[in-house]
Coordinates of N, CA and C in Angstrom, one line a residue:
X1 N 12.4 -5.4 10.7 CA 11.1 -5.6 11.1 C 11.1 -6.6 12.3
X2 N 10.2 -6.0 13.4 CA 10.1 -7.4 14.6 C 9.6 -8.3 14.0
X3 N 9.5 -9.3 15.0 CA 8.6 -10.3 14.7 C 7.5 -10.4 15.2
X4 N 7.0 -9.0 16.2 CA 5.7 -9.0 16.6 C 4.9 -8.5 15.1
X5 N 5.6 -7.9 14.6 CA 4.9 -7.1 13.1 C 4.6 -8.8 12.3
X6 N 6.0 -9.0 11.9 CA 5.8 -10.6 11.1 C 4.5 -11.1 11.3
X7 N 4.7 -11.7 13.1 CA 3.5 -12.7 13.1 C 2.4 -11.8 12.6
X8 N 2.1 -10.9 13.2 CA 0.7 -10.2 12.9 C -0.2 -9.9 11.8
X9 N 1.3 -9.8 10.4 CA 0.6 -9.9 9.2 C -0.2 -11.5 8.9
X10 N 0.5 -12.0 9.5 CA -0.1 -13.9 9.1 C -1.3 -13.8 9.1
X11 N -2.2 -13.1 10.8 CA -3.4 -13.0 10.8 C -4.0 -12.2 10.1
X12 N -3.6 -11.5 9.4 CA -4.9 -10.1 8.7 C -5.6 -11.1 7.6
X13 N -7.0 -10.2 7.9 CA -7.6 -11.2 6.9 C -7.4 -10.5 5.3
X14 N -8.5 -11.6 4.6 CA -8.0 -11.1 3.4 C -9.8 -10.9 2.5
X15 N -10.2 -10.5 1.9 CA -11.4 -10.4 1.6 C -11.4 -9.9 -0.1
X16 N -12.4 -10.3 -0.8 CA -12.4 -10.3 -1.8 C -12.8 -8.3 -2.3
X17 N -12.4 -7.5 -2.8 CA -12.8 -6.4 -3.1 C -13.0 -5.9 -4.5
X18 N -14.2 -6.0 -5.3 CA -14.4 -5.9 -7.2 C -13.1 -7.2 -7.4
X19 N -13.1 -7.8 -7.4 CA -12.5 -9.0 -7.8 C -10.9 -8.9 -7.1
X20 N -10.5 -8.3 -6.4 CA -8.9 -7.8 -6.2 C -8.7 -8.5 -4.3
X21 N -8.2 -9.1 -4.2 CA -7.7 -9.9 -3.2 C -7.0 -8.3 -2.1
X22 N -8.2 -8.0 -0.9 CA -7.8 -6.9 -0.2 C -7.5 -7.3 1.2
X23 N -6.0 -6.5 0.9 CA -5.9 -7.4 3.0 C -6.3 -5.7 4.0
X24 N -7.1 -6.6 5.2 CA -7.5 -5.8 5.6 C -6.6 -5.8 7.0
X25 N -5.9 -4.7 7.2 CA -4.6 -4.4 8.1 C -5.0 -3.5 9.0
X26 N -5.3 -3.6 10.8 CA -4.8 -2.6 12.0 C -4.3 -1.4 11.6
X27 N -2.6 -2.1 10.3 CA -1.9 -0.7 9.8 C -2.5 0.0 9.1
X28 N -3.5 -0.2 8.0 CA -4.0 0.6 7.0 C -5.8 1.1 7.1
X29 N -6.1 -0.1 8.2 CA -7.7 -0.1 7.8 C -8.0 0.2 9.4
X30 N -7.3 0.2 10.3 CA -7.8 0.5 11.8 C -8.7 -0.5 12.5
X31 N -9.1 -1.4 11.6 CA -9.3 -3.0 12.1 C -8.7 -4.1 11.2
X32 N -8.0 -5.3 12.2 CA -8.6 -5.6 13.5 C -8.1 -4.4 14.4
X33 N -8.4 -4.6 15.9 CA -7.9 -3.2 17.0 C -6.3 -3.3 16.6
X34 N -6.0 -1.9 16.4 CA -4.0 -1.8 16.4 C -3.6 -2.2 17.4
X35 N -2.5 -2.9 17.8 CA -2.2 -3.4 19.2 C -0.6 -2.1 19.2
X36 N -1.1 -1.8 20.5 CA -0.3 -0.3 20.5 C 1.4 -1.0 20.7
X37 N 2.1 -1.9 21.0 CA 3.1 -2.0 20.8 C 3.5 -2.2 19.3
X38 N 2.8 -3.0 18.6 CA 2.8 -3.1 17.2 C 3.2 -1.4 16.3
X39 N 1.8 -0.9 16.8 CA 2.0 0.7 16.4 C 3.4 1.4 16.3
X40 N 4.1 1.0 17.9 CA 5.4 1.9 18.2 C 6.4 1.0 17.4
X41 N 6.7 0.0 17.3 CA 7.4 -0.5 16.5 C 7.4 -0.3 15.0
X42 N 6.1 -0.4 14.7 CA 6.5 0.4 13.0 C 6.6 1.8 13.1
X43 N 6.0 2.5 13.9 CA 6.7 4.1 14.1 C 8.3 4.1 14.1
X44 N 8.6 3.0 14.9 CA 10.0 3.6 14.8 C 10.8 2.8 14.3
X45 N 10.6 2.3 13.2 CA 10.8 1.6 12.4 C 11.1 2.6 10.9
X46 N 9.7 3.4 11.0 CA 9.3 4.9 10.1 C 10.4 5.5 10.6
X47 N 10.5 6.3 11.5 CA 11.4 6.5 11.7 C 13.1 6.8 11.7
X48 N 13.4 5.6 12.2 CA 14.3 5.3 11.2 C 14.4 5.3 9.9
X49 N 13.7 4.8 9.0 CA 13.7 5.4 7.5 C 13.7 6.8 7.5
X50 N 13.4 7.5 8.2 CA 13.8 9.4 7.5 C 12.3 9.7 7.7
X51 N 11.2 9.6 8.8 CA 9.9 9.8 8.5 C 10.0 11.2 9.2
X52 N 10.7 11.2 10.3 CA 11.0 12.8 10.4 C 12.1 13.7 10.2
X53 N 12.6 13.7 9.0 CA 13.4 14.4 8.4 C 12.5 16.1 8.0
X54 N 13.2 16.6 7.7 CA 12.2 18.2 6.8 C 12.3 18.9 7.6
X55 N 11.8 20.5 7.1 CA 10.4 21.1 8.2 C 9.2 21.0 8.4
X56 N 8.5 19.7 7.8 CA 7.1 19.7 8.2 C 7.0 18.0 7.9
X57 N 6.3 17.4 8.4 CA 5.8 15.7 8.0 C 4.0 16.1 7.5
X58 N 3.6 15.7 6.3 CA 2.7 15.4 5.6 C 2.0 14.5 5.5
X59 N 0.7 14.3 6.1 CA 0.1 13.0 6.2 C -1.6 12.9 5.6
X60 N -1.4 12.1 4.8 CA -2.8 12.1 4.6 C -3.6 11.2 5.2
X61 N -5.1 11.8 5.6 CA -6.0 11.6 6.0 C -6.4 10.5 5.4
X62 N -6.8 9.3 5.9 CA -7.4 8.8 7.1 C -6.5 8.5 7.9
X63 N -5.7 7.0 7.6 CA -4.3 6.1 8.2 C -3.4 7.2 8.7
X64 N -3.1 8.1 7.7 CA -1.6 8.8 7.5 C -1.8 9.7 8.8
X65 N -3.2 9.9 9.8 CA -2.9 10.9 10.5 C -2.6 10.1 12.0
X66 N -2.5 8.7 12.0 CA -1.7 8.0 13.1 C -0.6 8.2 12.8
X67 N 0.0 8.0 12.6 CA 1.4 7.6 11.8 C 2.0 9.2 11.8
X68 N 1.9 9.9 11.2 CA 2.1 11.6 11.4 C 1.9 12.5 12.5
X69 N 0.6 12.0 13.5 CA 1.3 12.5 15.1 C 2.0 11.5 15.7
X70 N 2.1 10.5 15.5 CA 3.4 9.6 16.6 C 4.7 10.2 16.1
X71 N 4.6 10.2 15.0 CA 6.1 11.0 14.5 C 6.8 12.1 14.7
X72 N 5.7 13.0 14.6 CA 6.1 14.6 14.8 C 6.0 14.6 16.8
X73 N 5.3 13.8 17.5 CA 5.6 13.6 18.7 C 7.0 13.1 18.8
X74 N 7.2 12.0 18.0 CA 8.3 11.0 18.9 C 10.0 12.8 18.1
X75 N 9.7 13.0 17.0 CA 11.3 13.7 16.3 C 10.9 15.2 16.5
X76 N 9.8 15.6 17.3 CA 9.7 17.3 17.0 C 9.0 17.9 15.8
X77 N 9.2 17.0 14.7 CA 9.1 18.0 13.4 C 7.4 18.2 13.5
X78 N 7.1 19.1 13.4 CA 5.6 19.7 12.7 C 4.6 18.9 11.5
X79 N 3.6 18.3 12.2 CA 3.0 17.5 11.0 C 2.0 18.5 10.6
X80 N 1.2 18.4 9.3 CA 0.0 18.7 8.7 C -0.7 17.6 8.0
X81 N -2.2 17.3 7.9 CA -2.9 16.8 7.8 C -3.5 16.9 6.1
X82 N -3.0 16.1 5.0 CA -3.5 16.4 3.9 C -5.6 16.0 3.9
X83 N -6.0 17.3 3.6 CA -7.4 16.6 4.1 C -8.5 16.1 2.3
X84 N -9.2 15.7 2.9 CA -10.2 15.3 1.8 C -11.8 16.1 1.8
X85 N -11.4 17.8 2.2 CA -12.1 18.9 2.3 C -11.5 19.8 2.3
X86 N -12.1 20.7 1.4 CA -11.5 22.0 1.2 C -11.4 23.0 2.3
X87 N -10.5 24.0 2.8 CA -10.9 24.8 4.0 C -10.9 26.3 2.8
X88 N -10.1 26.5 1.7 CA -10.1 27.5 1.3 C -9.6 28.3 1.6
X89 N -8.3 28.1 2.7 CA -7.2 28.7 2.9 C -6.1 28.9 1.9
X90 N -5.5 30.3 2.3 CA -4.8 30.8 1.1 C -3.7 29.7 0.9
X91 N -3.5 29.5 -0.7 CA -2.0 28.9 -1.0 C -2.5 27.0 -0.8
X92 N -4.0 26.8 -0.5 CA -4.6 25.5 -0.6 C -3.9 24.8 -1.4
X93 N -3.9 24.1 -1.7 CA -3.6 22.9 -3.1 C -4.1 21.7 -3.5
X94 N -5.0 22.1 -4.2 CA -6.2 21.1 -4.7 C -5.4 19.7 -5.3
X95 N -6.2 18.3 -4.8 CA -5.3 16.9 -6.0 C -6.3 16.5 -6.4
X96 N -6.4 15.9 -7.4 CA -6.8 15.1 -8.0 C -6.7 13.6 -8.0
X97 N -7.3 12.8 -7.4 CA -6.0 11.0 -7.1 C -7.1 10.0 -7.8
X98 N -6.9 9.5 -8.8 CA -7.2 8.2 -8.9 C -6.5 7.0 -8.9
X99 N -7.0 6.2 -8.2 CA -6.3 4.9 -7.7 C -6.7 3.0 -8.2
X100 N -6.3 2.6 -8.4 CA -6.4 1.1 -8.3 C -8.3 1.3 -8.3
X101 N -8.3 1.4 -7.7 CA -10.0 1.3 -6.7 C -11.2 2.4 -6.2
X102 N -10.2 3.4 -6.3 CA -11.2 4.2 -5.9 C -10.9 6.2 -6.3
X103 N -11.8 7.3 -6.4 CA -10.8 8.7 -6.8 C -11.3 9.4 -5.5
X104 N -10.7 10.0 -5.5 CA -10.7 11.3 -4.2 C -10.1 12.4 -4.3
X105 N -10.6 13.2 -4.0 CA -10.1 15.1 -3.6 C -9.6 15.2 -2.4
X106 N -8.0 15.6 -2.4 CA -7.6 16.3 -1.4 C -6.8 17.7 -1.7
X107 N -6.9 18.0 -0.5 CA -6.5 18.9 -0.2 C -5.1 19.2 0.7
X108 N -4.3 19.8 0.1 CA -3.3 20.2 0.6 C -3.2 21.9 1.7
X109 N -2.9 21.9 3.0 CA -2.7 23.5 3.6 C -1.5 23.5 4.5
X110 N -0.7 24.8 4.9 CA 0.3 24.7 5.8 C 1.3 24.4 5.0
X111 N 1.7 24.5 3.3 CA 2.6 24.3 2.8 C 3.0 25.2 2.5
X112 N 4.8 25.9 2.3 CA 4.8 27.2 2.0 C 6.3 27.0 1.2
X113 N 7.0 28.2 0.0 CA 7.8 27.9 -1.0 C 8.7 27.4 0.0
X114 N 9.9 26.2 -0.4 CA 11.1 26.1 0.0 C 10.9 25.5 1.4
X115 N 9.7 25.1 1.2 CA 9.3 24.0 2.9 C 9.9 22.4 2.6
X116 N 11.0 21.9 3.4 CA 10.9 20.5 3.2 C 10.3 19.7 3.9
X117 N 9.7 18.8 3.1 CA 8.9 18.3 3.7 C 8.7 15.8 3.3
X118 N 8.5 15.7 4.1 CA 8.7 14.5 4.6 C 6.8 13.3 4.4
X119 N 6.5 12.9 3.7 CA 5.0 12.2 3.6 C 5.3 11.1 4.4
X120 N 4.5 10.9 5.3 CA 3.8 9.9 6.2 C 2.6 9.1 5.5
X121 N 2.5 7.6 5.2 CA 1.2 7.3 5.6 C 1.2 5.9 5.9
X122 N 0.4 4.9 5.6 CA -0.2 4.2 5.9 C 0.4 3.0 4.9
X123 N -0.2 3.7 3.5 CA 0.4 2.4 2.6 C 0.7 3.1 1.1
X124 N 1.5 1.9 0.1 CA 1.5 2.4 -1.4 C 1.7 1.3 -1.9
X125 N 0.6 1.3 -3.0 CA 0.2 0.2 -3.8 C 0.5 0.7 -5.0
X126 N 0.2 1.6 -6.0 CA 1.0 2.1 -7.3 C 1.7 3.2 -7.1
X127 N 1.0 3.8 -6.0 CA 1.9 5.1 -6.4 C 0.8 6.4 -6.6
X128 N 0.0 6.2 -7.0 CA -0.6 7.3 -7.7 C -0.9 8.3 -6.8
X129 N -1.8 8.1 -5.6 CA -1.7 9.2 -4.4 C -0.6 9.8 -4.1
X130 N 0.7 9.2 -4.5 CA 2.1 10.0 -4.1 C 2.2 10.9 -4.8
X131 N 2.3 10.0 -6.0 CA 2.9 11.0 -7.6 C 1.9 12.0 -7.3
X132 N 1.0 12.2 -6.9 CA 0.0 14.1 -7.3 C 0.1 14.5 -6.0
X133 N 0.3 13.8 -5.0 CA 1.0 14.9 -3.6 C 2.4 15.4 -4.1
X134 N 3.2 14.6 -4.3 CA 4.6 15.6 -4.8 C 4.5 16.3 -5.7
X135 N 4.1 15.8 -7.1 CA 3.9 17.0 -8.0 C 2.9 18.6 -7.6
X136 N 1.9 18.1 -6.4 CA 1.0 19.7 -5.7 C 2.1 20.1 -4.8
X137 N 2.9 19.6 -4.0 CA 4.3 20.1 -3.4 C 5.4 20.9 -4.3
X138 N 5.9 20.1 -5.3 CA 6.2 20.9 -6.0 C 5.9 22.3 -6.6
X139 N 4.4 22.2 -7.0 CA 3.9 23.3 -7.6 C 3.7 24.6 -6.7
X140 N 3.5 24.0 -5.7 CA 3.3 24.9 -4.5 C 5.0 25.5 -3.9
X141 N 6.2 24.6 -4.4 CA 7.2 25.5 -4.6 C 7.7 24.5 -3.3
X142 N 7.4 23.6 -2.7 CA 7.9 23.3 -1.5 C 9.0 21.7 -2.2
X143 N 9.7 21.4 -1.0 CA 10.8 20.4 -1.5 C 10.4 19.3 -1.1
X144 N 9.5 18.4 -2.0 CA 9.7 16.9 -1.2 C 10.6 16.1 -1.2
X145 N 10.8 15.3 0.3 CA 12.2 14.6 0.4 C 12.0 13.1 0.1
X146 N 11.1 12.6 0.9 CA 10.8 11.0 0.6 C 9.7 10.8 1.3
X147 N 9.1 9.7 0.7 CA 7.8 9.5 1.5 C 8.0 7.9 2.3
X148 N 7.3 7.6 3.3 CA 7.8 7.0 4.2 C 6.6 6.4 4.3
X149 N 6.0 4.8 4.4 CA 5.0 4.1 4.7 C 5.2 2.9 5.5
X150 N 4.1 2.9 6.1 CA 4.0 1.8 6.8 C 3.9 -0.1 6.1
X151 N 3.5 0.1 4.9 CA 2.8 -0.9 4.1 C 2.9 -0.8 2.8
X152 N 4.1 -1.5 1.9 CA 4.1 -1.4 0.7 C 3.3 -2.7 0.0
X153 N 1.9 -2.8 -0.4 CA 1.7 -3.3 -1.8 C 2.0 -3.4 -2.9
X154 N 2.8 -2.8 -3.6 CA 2.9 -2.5 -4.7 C 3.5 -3.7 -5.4
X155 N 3.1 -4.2 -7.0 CA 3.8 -5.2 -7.4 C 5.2 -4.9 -7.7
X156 N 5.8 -3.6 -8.0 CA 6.9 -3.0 -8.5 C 7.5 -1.9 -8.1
X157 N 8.4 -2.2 -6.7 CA 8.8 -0.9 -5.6 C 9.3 0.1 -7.1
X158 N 10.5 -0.3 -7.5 CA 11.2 0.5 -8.2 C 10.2 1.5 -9.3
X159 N 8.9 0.8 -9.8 CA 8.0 1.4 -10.8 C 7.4 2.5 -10.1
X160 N 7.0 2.2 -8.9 CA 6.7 3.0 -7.9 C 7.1 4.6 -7.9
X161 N 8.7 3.9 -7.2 CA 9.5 5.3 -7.2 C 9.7 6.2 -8.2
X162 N 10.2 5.5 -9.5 CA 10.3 6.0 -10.7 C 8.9 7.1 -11.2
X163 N 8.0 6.6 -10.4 CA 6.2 7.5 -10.7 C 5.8 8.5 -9.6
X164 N 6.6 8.2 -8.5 CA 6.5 9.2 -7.1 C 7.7 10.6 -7.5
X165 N 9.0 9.6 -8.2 CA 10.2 10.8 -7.9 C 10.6 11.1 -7.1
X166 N 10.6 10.8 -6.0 CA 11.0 10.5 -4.9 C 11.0 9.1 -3.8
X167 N 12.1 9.2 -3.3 CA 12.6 7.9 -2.7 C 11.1 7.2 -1.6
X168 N 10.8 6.2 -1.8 CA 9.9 5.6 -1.1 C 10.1 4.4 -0.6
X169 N 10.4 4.5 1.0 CA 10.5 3.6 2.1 C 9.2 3.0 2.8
X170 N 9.2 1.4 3.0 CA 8.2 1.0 3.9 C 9.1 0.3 5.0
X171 N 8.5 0.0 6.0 CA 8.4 -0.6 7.1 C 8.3 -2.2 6.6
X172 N 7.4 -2.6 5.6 CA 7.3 -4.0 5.0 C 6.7 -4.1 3.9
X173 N 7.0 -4.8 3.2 CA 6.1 -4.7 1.6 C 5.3 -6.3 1.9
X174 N 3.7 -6.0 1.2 CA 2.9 -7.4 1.7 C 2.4 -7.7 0.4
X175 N 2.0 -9.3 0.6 CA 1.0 -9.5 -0.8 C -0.1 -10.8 -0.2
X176 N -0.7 -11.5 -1.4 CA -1.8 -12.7 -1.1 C -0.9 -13.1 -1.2
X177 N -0.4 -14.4 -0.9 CA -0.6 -15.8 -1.4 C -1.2 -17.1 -1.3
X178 N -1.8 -17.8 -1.9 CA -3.0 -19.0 -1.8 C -4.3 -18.2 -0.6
X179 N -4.7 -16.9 -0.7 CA -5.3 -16.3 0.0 C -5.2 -15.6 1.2
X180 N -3.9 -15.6 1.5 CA -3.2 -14.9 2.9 C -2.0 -14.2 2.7
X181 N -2.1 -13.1 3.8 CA -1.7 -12.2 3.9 C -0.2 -12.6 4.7
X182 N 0.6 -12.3 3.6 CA 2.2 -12.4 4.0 C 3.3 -11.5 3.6
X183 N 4.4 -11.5 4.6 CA 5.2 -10.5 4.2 C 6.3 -11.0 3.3
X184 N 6.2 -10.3 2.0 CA 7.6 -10.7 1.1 C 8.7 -10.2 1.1
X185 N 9.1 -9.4 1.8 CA 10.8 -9.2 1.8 C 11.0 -8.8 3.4

């Protein structure tokens, strides 16, 4: 990790959210403004982790669709956009995600049997938006390889992986401490 990334987390603020201490990140939340060198350095940071490995990069919508065109720009590979609206195209693949905080419908398209494929996003705090993208990859017959984030929250990488099934890399794992946003490993 640079140390333009380091410093930068120091500043994110941190705000209270239903009682849960939420840092609010450039990387995850699109304020404060992303400062575009920052951007290319965790891009290729992702990158190097295997963010364009496969034949296709997976990104879900909102964060995940920065991070998923810089990538399939910077390695060639082909991204698709996991959306949170149905188009009703054949071979769709409906999820189901409840999270820490909040549930949502997406939608999976552009996935087809024996596709490998590579997740892009933004961040992972338990897991749970992963674990039902790979399991609808799966079901849909395609191969997921590893998912690749910009921002790991989670209190327990390994818990994580063990619930995704697949190998999950970040760029930097963050937490509170005494109210601020710092990077722990």
């Amino acid at each position: 990790m640079t140390d333009r990334i380091r410093d930068a987390v120091n500043g994110w603020p941190v705000i209270e959210r239903n009682g849960y201490p939420y840092v609010v990140s450039p990387l995850m939340d699109g304020v404060p403004p992303v400062d575009p060198e920052m951007l290319s350095d965790v891009v290729d940071r992702m990158i190097s982790l295997g963010a364009g490995e496969g034949d296709l990069i997976l990104a879900p919508e909102a964060m995940g669709i920065m991070y998923g065109t810089l990538i399939s720009q910077r390695t060639g590979v082909p991204f698709c956009v996991v959306r949170k609206r149905p188009y009703g195209l054949e071979g769709e693949v409906h999820i189901s995600v409840d999270t820490g905080y909040s549930h949502s419908e997406q939608y999976v398209n552009g996935v087809v049997k024996g596709m490998r494929v590579t997740i892009v996003d933004d961040v992972v705090s338990t897991g749970g938006t992963l674990s039902e993208l790979v399991h609808a990859l799966k079901e849909a017959g395609a191969i997921p390889l590893k998912a690749v984030v910009a921002v790991d929250k989670s209190r327990d990488r390994e818990a994580v992986q063990r619930l995704v099934g697949i190998p999950v890399d970040a760029v930097m794992r963050i937490g509170v401490v005494d109210g601020k946003a710092v990077v722990l490993d």
